[in-house]
PDB file of C-alpha atoms in Angstrom:
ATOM      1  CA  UNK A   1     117.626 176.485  68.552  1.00 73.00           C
ATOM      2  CA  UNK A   2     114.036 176.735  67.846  1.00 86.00           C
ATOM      3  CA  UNK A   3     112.557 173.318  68.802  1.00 92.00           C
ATOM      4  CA  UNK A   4     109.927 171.725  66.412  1.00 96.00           C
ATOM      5  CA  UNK A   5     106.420 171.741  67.923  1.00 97.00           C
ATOM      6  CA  UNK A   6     104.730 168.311  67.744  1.00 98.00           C
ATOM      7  CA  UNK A   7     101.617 170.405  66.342  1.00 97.00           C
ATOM      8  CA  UNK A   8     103.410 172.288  63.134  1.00 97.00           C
ATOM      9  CA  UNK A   9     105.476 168.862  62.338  1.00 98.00           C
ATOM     10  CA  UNK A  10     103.929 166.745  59.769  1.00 98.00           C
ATOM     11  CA  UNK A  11     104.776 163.281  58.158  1.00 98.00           C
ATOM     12  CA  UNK A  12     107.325 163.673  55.516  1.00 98.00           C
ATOM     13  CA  UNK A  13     108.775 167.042  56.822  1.00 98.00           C
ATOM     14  CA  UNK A  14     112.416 166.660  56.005  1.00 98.00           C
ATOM     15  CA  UNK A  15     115.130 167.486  58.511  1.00 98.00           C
ATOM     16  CA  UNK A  16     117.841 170.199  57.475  1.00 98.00           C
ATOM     17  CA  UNK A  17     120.779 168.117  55.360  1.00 98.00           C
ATOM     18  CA  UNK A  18     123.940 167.800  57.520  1.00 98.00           C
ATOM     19  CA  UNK A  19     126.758 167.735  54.835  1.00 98.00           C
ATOM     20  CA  UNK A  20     130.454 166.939  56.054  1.00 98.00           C
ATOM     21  CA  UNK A  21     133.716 167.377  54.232  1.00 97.00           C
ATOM     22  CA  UNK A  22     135.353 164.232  52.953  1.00 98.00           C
ATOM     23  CA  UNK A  23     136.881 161.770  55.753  1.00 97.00           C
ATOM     24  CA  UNK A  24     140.553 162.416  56.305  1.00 98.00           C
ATOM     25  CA  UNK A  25     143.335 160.680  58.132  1.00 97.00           C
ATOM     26  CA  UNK A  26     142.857 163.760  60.666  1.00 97.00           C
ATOM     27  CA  UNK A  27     139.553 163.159  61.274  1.00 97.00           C
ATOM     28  CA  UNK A  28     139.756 159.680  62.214  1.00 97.00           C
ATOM     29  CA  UNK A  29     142.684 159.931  64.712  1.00 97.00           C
ATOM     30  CA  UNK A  30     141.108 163.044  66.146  1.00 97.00           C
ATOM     31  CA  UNK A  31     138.115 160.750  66.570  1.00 97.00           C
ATOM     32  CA  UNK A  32     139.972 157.838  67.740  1.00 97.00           C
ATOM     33  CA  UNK A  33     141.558 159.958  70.510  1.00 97.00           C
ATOM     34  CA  UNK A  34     138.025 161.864  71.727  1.00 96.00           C
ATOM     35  CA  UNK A  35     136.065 158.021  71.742  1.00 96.00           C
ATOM     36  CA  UNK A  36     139.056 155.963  73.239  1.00 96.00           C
ATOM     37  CA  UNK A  37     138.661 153.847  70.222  1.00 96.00           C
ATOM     38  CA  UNK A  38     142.222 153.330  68.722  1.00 97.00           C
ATOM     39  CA  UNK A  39     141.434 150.114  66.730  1.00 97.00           C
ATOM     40  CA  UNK A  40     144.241 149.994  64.545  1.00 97.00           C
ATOM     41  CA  UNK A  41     142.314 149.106  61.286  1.00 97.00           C
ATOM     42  CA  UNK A  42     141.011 152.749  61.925  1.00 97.00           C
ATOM     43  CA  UNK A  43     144.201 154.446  61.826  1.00 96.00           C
ATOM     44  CA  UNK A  44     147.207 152.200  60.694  1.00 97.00           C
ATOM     45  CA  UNK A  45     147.478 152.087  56.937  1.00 97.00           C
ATOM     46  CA  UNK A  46     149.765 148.768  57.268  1.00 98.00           C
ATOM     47  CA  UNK A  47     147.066 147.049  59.827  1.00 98.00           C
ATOM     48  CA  UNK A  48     144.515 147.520  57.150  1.00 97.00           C
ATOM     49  CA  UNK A  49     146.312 146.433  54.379  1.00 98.00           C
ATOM     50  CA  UNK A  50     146.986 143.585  56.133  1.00 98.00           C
ATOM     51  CA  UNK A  51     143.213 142.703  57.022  1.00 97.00           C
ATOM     52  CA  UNK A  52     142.565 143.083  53.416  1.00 97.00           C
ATOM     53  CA  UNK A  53     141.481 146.511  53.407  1.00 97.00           C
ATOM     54  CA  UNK A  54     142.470 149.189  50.668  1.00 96.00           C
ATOM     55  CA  UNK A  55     143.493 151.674  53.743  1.00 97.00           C
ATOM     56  CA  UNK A  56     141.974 153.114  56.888  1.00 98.00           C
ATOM     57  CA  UNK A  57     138.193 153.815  57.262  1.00 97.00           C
ATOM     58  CA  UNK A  58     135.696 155.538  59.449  1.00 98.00           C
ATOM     59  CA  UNK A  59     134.557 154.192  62.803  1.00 98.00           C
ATOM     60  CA  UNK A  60     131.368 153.410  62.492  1.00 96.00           C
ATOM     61  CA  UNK A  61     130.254 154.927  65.997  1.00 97.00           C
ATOM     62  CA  UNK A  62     131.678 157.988  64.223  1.00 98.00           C
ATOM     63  CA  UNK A  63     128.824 157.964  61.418  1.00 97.00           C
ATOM     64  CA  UNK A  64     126.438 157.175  64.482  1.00 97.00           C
ATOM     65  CA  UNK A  65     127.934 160.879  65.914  1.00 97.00           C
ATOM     66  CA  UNK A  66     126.720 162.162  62.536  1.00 98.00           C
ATOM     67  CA  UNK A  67     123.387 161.285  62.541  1.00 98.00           C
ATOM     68  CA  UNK A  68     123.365 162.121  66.244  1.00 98.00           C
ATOM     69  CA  UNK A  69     124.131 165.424  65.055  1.00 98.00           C
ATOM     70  CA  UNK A  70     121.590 165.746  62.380  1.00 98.00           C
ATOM     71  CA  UNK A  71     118.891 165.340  64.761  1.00 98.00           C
ATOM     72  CA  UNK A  72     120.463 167.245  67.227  1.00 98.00           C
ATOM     73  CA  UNK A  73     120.302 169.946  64.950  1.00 98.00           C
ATOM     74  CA  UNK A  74     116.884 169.712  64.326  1.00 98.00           C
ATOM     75  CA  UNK A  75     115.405 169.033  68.347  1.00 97.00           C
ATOM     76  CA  UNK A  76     117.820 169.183  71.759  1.00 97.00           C
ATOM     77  CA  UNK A  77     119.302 166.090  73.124  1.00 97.00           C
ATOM     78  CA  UNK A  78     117.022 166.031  75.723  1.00 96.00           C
ATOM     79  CA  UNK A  79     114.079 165.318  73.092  1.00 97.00           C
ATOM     80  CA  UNK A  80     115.278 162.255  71.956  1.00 97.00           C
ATOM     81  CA  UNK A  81     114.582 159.293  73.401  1.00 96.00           C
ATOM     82  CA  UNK A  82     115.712 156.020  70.875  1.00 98.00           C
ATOM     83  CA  UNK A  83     118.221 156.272  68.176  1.00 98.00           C
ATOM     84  CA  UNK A  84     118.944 152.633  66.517  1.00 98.00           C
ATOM     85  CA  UNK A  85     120.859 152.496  63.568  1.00 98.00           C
ATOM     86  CA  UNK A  86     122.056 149.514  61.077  1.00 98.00           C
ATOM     87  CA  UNK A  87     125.558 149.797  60.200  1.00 98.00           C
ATOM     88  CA  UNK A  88     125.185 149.244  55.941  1.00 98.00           C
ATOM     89  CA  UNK A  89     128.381 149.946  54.620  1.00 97.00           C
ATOM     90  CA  UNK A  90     132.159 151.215  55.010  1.00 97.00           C
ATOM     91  CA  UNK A  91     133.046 154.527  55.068  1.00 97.00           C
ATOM     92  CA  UNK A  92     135.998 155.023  52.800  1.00 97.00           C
ATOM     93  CA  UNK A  93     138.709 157.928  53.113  1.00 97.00           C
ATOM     94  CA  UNK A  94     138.070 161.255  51.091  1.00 97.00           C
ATOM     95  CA  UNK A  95     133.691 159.753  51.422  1.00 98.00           C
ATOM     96  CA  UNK A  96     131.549 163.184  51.764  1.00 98.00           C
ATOM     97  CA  UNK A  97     128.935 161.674  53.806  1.00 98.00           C
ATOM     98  CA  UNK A  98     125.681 163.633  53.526  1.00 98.00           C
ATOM     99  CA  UNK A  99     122.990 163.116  56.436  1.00 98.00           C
ATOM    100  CA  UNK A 100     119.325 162.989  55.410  1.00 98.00           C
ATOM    101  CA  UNK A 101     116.194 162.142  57.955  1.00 98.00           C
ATOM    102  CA  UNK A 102     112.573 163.061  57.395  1.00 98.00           C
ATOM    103  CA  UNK A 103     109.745 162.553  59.888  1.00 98.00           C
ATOM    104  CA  UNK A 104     107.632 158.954  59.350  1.00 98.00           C
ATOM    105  CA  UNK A 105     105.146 158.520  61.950  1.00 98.00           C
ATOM    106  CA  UNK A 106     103.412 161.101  64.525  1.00 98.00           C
ATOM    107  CA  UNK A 107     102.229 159.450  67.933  1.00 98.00           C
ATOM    108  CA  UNK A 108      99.562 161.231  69.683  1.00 97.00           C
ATOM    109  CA  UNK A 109      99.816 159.325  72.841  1.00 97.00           C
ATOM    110  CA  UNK A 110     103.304 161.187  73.872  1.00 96.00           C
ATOM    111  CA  UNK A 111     103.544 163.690  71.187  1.00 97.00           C
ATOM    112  CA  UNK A 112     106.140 162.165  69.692  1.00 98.00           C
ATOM    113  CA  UNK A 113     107.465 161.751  66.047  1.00 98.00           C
ATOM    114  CA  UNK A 114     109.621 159.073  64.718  1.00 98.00           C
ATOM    115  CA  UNK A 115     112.649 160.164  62.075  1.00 98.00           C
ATOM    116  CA  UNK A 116     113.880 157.688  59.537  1.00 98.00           C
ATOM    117  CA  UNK A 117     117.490 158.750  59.013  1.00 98.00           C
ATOM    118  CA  UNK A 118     120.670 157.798  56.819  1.00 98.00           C
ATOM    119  CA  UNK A 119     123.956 158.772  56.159  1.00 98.00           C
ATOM    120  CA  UNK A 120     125.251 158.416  52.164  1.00 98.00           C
ATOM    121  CA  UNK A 121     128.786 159.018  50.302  1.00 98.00           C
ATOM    122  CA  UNK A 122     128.760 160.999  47.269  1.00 98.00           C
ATOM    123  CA  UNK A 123     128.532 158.168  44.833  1.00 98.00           C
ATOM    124  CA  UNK A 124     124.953 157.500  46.355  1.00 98.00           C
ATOM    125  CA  UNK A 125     125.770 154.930  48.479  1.00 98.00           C
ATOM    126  CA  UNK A 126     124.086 154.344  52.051  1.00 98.00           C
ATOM    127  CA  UNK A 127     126.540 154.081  55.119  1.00 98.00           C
ATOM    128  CA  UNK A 128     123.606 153.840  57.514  1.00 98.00           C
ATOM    129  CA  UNK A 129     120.390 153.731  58.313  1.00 98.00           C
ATOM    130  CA  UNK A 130     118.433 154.286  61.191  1.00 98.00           C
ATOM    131  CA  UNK A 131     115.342 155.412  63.272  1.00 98.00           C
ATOM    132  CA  UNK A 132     114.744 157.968  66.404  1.00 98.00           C
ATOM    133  CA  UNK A 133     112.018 158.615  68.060  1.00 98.00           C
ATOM    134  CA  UNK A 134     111.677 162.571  69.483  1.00 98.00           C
ATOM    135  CA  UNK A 135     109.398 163.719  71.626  1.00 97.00           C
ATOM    136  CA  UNK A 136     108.236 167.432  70.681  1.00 97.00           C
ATOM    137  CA  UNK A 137     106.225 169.985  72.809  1.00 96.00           C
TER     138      UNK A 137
END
């Protein structure tokens, strides 16, 4: 991975798109097993129903892995410092979710940029939104 320097990264850059394949049944009990999170609106059609949901849906600490990943993509781990994120919306079975970020601010101080990010289905609709702060070298 080539790491952005804090020098060549301007405001508005955009970070690379991370596009995922639509949300199965597989994916969310593979997910429930790797987090420990077996919450059984997650992975019980009948539970869900019964809370008043169509069916199953995404964790949302799941769609938090995603945009973890987009920026992780962009700069290591061990660049980022803050990731908050605001939890907007539910994300359905057979959702493509499509990551997008792009570089806000620039702080000289500790050469660091800040990365609005957000995670959409394929009908346009926002999942969740959030902000990181990266330090570059």
């Amino acid at each position: 991975m080539n790491t952005p320097r804090y020098d060549e990264v301007q405001v508005g850059d955009a970070l690379p798109a991370l596009e995922l394949s639509p949300i199965s049944r597989t994916t969310l009990a593979l997910f429930a097993g790797a987090s420990g999170d077996h919450n059984p609106i997650h992975i019980d059609t009948d539970f869900a129903r019964k809370a008043g949901m169509p069916d199953v849906f995404a964790h949302g600490m799941l769609g938090m892995a995603w945009l973890g990943r987009l920026l992780t993509n962009w700069a290591p781990q061990s660049r980022l410092y803050r990731f908050d994120v605001r939890f907007q919306g539910i994300t359905h079975l057979a959702n493509a979710i499509s990551c997008t970020g792009r570089v806000v601010e620039k702080r000289d101080a500790d050469r660091s940029v800040r990365v609005e990010m957000q995670s959409s289905n394929q009908h346009g609709q926002t999942k969740i939104a959030g902000d990181a702060w990266i330090s570059l070298p």
